[in-house]
Coordinates of C-alpha atoms and ligand atoms in Angstrom, one line a residue:
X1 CA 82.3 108.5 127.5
X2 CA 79.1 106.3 127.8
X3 CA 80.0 103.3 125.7
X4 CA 83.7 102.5 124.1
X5 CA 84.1 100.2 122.2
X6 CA 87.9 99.0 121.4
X7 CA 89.2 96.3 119.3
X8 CA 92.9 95.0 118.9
X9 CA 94.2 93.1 116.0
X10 CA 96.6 90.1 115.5
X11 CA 99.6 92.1 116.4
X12 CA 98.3 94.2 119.3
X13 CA 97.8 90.4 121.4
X14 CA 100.6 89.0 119.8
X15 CA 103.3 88.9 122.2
X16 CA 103.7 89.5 126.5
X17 CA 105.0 93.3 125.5
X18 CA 102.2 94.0 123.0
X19 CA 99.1 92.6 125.5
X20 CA 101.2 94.8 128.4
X21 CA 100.5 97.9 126.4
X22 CA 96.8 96.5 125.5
X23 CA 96.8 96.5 129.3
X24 CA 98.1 100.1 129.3
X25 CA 95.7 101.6 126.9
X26 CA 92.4 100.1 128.9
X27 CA 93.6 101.5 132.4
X28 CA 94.0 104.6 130.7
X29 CA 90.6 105.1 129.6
X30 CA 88.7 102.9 131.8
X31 CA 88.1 105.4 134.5
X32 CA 86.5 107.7 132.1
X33 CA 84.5 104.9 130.5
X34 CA 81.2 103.9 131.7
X35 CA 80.8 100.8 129.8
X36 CA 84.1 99.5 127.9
X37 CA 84.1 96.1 125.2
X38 CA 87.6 95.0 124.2
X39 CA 87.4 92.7 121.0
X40 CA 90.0 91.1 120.4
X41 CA 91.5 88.9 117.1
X42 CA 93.6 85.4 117.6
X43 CA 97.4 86.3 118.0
X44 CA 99.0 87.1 114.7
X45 CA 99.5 84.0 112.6
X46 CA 97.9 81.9 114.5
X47 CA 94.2 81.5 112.4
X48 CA 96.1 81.0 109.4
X49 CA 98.5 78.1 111.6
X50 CA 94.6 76.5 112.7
X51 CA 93.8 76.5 109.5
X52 CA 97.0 74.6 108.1
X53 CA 96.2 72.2 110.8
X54 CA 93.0 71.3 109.5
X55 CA 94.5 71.4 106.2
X56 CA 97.3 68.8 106.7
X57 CA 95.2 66.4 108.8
X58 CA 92.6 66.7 105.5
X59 CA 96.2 65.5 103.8
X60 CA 96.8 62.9 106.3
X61 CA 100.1 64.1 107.0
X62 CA 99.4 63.3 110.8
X63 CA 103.3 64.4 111.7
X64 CA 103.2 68.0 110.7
X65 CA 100.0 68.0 112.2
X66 CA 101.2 67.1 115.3
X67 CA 104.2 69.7 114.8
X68 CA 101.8 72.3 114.3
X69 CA 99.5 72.0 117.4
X70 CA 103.2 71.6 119.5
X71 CA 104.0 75.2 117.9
X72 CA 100.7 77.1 118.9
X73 CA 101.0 75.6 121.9
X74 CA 104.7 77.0 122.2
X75 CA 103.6 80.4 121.3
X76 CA 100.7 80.8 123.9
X77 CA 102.5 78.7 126.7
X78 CA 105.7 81.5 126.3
X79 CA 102.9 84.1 126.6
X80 CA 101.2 83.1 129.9
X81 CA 105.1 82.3 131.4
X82 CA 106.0 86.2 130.5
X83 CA 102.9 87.5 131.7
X84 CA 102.0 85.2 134.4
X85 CA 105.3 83.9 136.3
X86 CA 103.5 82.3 139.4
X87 CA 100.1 82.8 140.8
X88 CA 96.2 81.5 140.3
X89 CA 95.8 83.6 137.3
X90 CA 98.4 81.4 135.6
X91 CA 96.7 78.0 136.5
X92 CA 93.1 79.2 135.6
X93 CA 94.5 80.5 131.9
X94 CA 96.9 77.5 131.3
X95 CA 93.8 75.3 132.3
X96 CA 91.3 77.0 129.8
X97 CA 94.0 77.6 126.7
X98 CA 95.1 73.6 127.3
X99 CA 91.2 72.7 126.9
X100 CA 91.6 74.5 123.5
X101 CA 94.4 72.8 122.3
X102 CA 93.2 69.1 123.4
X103 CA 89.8 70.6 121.8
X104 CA 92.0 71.2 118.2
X105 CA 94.0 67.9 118.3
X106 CA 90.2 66.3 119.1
X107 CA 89.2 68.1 115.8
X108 CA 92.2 67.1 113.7
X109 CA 91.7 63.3 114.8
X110 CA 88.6 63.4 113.6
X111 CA 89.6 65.1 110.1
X112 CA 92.5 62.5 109.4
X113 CA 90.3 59.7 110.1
X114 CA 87.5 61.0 107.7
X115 CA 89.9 62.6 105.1
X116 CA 88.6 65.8 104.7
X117 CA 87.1 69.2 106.4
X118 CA 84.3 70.5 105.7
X119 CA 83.7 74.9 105.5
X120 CA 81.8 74.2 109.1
X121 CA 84.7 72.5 110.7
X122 CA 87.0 74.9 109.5
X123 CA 84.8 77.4 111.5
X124 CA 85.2 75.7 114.4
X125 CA 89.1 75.1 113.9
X126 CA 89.5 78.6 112.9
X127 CA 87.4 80.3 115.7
X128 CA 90.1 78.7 118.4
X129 CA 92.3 81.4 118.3
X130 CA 90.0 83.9 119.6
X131 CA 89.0 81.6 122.1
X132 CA 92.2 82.0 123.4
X133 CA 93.5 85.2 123.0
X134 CA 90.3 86.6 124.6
X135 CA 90.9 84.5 128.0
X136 CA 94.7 86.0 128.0
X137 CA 93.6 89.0 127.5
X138 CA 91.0 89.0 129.9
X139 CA 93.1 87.6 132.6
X140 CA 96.1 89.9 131.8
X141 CA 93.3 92.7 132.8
X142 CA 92.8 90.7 136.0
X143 CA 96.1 90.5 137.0
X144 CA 96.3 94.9 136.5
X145 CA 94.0 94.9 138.8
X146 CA 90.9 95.5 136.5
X147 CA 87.7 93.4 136.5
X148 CA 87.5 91.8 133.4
X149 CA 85.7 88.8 131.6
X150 CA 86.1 86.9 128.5
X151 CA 83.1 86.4 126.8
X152 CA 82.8 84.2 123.2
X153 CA 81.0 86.1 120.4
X154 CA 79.3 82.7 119.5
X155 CA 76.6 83.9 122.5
X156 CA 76.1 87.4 121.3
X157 CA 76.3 87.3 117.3
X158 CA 73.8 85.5 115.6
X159 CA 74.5 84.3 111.7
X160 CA 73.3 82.7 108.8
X161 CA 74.6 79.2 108.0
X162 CA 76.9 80.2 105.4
X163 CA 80.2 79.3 106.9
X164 CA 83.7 81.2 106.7
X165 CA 81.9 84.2 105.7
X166 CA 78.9 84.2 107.8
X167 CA 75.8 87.3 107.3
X168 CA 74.9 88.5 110.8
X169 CA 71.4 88.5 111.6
X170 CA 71.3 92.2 113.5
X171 CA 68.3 92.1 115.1
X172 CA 68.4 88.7 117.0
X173 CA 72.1 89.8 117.4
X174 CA 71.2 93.3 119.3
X175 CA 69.1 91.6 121.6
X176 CA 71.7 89.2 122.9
X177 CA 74.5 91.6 123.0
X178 CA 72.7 94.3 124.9
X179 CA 71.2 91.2 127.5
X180 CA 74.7 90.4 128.1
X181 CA 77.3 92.8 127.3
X182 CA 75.2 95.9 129.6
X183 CA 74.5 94.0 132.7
X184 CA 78.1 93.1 133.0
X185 CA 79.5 96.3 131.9
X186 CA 77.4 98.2 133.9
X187 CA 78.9 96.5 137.3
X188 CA 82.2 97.8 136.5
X189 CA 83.6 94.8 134.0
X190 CA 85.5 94.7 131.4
X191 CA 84.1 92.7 128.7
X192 CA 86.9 91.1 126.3
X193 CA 85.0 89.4 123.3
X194 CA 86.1 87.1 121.0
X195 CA 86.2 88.7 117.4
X196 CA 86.0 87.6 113.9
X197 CA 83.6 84.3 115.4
X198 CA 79.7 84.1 116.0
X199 CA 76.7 81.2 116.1
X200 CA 73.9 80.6 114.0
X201 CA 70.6 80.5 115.8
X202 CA 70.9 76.5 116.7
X203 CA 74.5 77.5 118.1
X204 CA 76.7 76.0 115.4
X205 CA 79.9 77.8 115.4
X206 CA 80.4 80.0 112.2
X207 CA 83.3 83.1 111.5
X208 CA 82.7 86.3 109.4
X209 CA 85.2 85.9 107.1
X210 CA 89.2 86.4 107.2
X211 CA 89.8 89.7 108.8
X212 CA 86.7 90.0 110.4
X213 CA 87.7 90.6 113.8
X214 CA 87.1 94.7 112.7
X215 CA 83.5 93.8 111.6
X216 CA 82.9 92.2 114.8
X217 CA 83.8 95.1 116.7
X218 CA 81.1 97.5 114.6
X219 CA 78.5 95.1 115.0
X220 CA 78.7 95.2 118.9
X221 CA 79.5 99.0 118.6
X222 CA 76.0 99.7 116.6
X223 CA 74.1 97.3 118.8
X224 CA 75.2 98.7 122.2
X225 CA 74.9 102.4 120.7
X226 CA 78.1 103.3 121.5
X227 CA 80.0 106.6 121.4
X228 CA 83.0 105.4 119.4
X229 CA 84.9 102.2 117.8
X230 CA 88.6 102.7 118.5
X231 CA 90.4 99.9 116.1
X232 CA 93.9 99.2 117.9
X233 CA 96.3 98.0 115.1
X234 CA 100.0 98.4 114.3
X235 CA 100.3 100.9 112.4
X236 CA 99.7 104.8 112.5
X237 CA 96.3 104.4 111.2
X238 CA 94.6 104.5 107.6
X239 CA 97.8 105.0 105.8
X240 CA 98.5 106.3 102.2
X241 CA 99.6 103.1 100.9
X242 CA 100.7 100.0 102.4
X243 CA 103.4 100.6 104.3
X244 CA 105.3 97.5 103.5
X245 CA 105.3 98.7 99.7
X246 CA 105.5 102.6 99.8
X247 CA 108.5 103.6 102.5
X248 CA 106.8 107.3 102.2
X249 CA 103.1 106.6 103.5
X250 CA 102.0 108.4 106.1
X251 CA 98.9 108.9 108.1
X252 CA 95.7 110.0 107.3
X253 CA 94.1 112.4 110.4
X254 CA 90.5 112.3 108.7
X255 CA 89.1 110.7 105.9
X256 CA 85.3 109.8 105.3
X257 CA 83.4 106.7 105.5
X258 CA 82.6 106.5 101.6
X259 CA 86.4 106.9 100.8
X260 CA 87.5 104.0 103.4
X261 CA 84.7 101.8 102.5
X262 CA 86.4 101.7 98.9
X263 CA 90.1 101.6 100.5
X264 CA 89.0 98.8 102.1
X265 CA 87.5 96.9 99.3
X266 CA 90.2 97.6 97.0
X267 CA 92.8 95.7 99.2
X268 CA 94.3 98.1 102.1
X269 CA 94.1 95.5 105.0
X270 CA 93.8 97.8 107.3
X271 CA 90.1 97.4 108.1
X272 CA 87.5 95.0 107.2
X273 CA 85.8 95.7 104.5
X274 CA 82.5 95.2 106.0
X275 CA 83.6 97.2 109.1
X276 CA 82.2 100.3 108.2
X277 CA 78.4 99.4 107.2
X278 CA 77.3 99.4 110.5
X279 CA 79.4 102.6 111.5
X280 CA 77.8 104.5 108.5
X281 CA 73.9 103.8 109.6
X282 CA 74.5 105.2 113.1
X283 CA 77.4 108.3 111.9
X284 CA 79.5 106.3 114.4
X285 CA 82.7 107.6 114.8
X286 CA 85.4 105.4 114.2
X287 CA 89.0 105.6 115.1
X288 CA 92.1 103.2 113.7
X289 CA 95.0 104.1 116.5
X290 CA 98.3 102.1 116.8
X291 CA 99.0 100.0 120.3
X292 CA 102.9 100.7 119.9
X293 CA 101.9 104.7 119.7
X294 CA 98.6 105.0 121.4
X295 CA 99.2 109.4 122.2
X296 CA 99.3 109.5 118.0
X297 CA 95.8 110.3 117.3
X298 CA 95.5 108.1 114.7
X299 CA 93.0 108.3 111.9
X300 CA 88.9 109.6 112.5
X301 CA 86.8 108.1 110.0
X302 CA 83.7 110.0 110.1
X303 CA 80.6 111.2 107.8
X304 CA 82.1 114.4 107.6
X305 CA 85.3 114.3 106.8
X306 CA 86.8 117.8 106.4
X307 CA 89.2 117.0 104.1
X308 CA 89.1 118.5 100.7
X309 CA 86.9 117.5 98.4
X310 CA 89.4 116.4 95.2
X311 CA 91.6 115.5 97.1
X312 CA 93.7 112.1 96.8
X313 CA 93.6 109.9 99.5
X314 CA 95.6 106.5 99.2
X315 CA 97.2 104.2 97.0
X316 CA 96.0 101.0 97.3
X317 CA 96.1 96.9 95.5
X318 CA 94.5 93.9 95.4
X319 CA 96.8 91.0 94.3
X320 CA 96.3 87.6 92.9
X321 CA 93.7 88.2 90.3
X322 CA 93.2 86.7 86.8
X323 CA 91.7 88.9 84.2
X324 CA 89.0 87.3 82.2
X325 CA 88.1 88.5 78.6
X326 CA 85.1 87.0 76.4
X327 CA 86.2 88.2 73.0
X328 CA 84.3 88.1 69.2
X329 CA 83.3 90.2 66.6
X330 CA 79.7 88.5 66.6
X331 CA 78.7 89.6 70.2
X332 CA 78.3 93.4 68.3
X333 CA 74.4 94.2 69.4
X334 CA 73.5 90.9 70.9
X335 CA 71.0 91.7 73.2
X336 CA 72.2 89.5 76.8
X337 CA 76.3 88.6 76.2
X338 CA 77.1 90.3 79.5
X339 CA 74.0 88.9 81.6
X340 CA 74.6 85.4 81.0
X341 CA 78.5 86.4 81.3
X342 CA 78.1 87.1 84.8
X343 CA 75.2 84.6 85.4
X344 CA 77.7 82.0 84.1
X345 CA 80.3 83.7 86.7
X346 CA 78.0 84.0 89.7
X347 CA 77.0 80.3 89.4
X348 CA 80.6 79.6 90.5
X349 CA 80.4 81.5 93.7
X350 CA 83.3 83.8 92.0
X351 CA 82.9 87.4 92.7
X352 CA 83.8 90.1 90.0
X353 CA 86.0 93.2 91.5
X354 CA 86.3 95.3 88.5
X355 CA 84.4 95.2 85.0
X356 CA 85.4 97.4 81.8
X357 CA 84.2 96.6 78.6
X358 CA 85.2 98.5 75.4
X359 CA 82.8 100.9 73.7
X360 CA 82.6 98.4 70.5
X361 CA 81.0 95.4 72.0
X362 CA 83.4 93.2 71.1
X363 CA 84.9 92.0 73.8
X364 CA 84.1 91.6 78.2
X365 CA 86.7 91.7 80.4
X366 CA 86.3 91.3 84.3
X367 CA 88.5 90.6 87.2
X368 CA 88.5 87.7 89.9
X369 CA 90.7 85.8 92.1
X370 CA 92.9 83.7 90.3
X371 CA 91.6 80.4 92.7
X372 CA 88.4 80.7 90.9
X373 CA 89.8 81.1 87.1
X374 CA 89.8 77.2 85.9
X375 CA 86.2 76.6 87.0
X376 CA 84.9 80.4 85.6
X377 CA 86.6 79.6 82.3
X378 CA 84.4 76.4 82.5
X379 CA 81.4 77.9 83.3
X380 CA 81.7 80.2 80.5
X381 CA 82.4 77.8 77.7
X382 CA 79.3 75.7 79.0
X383 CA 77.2 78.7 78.9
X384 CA 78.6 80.3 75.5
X385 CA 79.0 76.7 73.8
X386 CA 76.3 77.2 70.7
X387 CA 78.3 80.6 70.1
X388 CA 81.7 79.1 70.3
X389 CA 80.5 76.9 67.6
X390 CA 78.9 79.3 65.8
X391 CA 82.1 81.7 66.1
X392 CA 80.2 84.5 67.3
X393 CA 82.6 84.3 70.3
X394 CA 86.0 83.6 69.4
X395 CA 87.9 83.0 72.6
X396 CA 87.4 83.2 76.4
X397 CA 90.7 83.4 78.2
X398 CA 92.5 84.5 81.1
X399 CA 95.5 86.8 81.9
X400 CA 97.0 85.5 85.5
X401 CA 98.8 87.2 87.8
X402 CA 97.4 90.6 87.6
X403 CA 96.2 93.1 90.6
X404 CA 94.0 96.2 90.6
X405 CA 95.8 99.1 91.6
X406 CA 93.3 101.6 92.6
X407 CA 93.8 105.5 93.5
X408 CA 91.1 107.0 96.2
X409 CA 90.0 110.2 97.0
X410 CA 87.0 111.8 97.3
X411 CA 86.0 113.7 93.8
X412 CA 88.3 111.8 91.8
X413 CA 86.8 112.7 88.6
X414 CA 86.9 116.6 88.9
X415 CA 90.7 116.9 89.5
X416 CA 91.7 117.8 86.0
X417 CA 94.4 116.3 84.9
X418 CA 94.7 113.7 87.4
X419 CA 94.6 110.6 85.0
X420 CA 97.1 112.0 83.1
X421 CA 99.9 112.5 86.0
X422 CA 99.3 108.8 86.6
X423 CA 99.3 107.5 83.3
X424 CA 102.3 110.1 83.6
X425 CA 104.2 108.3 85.9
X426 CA 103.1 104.6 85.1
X427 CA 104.2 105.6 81.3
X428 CA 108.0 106.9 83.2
X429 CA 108.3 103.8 85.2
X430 CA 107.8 101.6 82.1
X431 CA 104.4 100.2 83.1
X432 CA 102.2 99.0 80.7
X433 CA 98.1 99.2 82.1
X434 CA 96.4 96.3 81.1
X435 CA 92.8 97.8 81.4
X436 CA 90.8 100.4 83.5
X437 CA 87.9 101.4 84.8
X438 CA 86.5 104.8 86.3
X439 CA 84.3 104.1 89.8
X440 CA 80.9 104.4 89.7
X441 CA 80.8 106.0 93.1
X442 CA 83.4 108.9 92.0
X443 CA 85.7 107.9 94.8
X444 CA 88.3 106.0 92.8
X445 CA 89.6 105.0 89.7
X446 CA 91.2 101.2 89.1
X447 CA 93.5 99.4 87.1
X448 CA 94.9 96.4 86.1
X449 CA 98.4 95.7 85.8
X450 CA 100.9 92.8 85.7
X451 CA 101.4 91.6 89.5
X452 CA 105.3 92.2 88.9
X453 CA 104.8 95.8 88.1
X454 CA 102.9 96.4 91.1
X455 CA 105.2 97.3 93.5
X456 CA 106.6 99.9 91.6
X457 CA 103.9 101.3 90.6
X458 CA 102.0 101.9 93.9
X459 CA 105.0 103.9 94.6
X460 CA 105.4 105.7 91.7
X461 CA 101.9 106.7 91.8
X462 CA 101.8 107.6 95.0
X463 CA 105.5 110.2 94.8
X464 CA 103.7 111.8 91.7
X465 CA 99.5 112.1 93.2
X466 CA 100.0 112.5 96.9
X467 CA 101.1 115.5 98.2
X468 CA 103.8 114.8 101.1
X469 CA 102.9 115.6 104.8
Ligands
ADP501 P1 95.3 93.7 112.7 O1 95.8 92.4 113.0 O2 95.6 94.8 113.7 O3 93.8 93.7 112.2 P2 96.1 93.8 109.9 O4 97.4 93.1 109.6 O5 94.8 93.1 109.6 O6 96.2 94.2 111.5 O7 96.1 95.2 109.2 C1 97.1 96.1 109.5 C2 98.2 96.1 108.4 O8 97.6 96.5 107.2 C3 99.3 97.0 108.6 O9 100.3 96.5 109.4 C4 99.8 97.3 107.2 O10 100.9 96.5 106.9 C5 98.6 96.8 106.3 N1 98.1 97.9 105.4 C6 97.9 97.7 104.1 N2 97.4 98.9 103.5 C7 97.4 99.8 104.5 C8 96.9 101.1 104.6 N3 96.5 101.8 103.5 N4 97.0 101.8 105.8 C9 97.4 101.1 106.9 N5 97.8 99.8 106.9 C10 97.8 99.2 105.7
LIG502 N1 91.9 86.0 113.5 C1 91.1 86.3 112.3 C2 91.9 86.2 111.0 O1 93.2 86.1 111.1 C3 90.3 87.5 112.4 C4 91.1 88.8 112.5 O2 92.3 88.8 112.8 O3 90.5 89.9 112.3 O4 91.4 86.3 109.9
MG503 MG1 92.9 93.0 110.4

């Protein structure tokens, strides 16, 4: 293969034994690759242990701050003694990951004394467990024998300002990433890049949102025009349902990009949601593979799927929601209730994941993250005051602690008969379905339901709708 791009998640650099079979996995192909990129995310946990960091020195609880830098310390220190007993391999990573951690405790003095963090010095809190999972990594390589080099995605990615969910800018990117990921590649290196961070244009440190360590890896996959994105994780692949909820899921060999695009925004965390835009432009194959089974081929995400059309992929949720209803008999016919609803909305910086709103105009309903309900709600009532008043709308509240459950497949809407084994089996288990909606793109249909019911009924829709391997 010209050009392979591989990324490895949380778990797959989580421990000595998992970077040993990262290790594994790039000796295998590197022969056969001309250029290879790993990308690699922070070791599991550890962005959301930064990010309590920052957090707690914002609280001025200084102590658990302190007990908090001691454990991601503990966690990378027991890694480089596994890999690296003795040797200079050992002092050049302890020297770099130590810089990183004086660099956070640095950052967290500064937050106590000023009381708070802002969403850029978050970034740069949050981006330091790349920065040192990539060197590990890199040096683990090294010490195989490979040539390898950690490189931080803050000199190849270029973003917009908007931090913890930054837009790259792919042009000005694809230039940087190609001056310095080629050269380097083409000499026989490794590169091992930093996921999930980038840089705006000035070089201000900014991250592409939770997760985005996947996104990352497509980016530099569609910039260096590379044959295929393998995305090393720790599971067999793009699964049925989440195996942590349905004992039963199993792997899915092929599936196509328009059906894991909406498996991904309706909650499976298996890939990014933004992961697949930049595959789709180029037909890029993509690959998710598991770093504790790497001979399982895994799951090929691809434009042309063969599976069959109709076919039901996955079961899938997205959890902590509120669902918001503006109800009143005197919205019948008036011309711009649902514009200013979701002006009023958008204003917030909420964003709606599902909208269903019944035939007779009386009433909107729309779901949202439950961290954004109290200031929608107030947003609404300041927009729709005069009609409060006037009693055109009677109430706006919110039902908490709801998910959408959501069935994917391609050609959802010609299987006949399909709603009605779910309702089916929802209506067996007991399960009452608070509202639904058909997807516009014919790939899925969602509900809402009460977050206690969810469990069981992502598995019993998935015993009655997908077919057992
Ligand atoms: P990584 O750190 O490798 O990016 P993530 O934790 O982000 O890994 O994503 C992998 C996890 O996603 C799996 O361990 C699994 O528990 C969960 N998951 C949820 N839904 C699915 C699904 N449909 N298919 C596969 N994994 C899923
Ligand atoms: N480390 C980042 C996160 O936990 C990015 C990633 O894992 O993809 O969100
Ligand atoms: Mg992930």
């Amino acid at each position: 293969m010209q050009t392979l791009v591989m990324k490895f998640g949380g778990s797959s650099v989580g421990s000595a034994q998992a970077i040993q079979q990262l290790v594994k996995i790039a000796r295998r192909e590197q022969p056969s690759t001309a250029n290879l990129i790993i990308v690699v995310s922070a070791m599991s946990g550890i962005t959301d242990q930064l990010i309590r960091c920052a957090d707690l020195a914002a609280a001025n609880r200084s102590d658990e701050v302190l007990a908090s830098i001691a454990a991601i310390r503990a966690r990378h220190y027991n890694v480089i003694e596994e890999l690296f007993p003795e040797g200079r391999e050992r002092e050049r990573v302890m020297s770099v990951i130590t810089q990183r951690l004086d660099e956070l405790t640095r950052y967290c003095q500064s937050i106590l004394v000023m009381g708070e963090v802002t969403a850029r010095g978050m970034d740069v809190i949050s981006s330091l467990g790349e920065r040192m999972s990539a060197p590990l990594v890199a040096t683990a390589l090294q010490a195989s024998g490979l040539t390898a080099e950690a490189i931080e995605a803050t000199h190849l990615i270029v973003t917009d300002r908007n931090f913890q969910n930054a837009v790259p800018q792919m042009e000005a990117s694809r230039q940087q990433i190609r001056e310095v990921l080629f050269p380097l590649c083409n000499g026989g290196t490794i590169a091992v890049v930093t996921g999930f961070i980038a840089a705006t244009e000035d070089g201000v440190t900014t991250t592409l949102g939770r997760g985005g360590s996947d996104y990352t890896a497509s980016i530099l996959a569609d910039c260096l025009d590379a044959d295929e994105l393998w995305i090393w994780t720790d599971v067999d692949g793009v699964l049925t349902a989440d195996p942590r909820v349905v004992a039963t899921a199993h792997s899915i060999a092929e599936i196509s990009f328009a059906e894991v695009g909406e498996l991904a925004y309706f909650g499976a965390k298996v890939l990014h949601p933004k992961t697949i835009r930049p595959a789709v432009m180029r037909n890029l194959p993509l690959w998710v593979k598991n770093t504790f089974n790497p001979d399982f081929p895994g799951t090929r995400i691809s434009q042309d799927s063969q599976r069959q059309r109709g076919e039901i992929t996955a079961v899938t949720t997205i959890k902590d929601l509120s669902l918001l209803t503006v109800e009143g008999r005197g919205m019948l016919g008036v011309p711009g209730i649902a514009a200013r609803t979701f002006s009023a909305v958008a204003r917030t910086g909420a964003s709606v994941l599902m909208i269903s709103q019944s035939s007779s105009e009386q009433s909107i309903c729309f779901t949202i993250t439950s961290k954004h309900t109290s200031d929608v709600i107030s947003s609404l009532e300041a927009e729709m005051s005069l009609e409060l008043i006037r009693k055109d709308i009677d109430r706006i509240w919110a039902r908490d602690h709801v998910v959408i459950l959501s069935i994917i497949g391609a050609g959802m809407r010609e299987i006949p008969g399909v709603s009605a084994r779910i309702f089916g089996a929802l209506g067996k288990a007991n399960i009452n379905v608070i509202a639904i909606a058909q997807g516009s793109s014919e790939y899925s249909l969602s509900l809402v339901i009460d977050q206690a019911d969810s469990a069981a009924a992502v598995r019993s829709i998935h015993d009655e709708i997908i077919p057992p391997i």
